[in-house]
């Protein structure tokens, strides 16, 4: 999840908003 979180922060949507990720 850490890697996904980093990628999401760089992307348009933060992982917190995705939730499923």
PDB file of C-alpha atoms in Angstrom, residues 4-18:
ATOM      1  CA  UNK A   4       0.375   2.824  -4.122  1.00  0.00           C
ATOM      2  CA  UNK A   5       0.165   5.721  -1.699  1.00  0.00           C
ATOM      3  CA  UNK A   6       3.312   7.313  -3.147  1.00  0.00           C
ATOM      4  CA  UNK A   7       2.058   6.858  -6.719  1.00  0.00           C
ATOM      5  CA  UNK A   8      -1.370   8.217  -5.801  1.00  0.00           C
ATOM      6  CA  UNK A   9       0.143  11.312  -4.175  1.00  0.00           C
ATOM      7  CA  UNK A  10       2.054  11.990  -7.386  1.00  0.00           C
ATOM      8  CA  UNK A  11      -1.138  11.399  -9.379  1.00  0.00           C
ATOM      9  CA  UNK A  12      -4.357  13.434  -9.540  1.00  0.00           C
ATOM     10  CA  UNK A  13      -6.137  11.612  -6.692  1.00  0.00           C
ATOM     11  CA  UNK A  14      -4.776  10.868  -3.193  1.00  0.00           C
ATOM     12  CA  UNK A  15      -5.066   7.265  -1.979  1.00  0.00           C
ATOM     13  CA  UNK A  16      -7.191   8.429   0.940  1.00  0.00           C
ATOM     14  CA  UNK A  17      -9.934   9.390  -1.529  1.00  0.00           C
ATOM     15  CA  UNK A  18      -9.597   6.081  -3.399  1.00  0.00           C
TER      16      UNK A  18
END
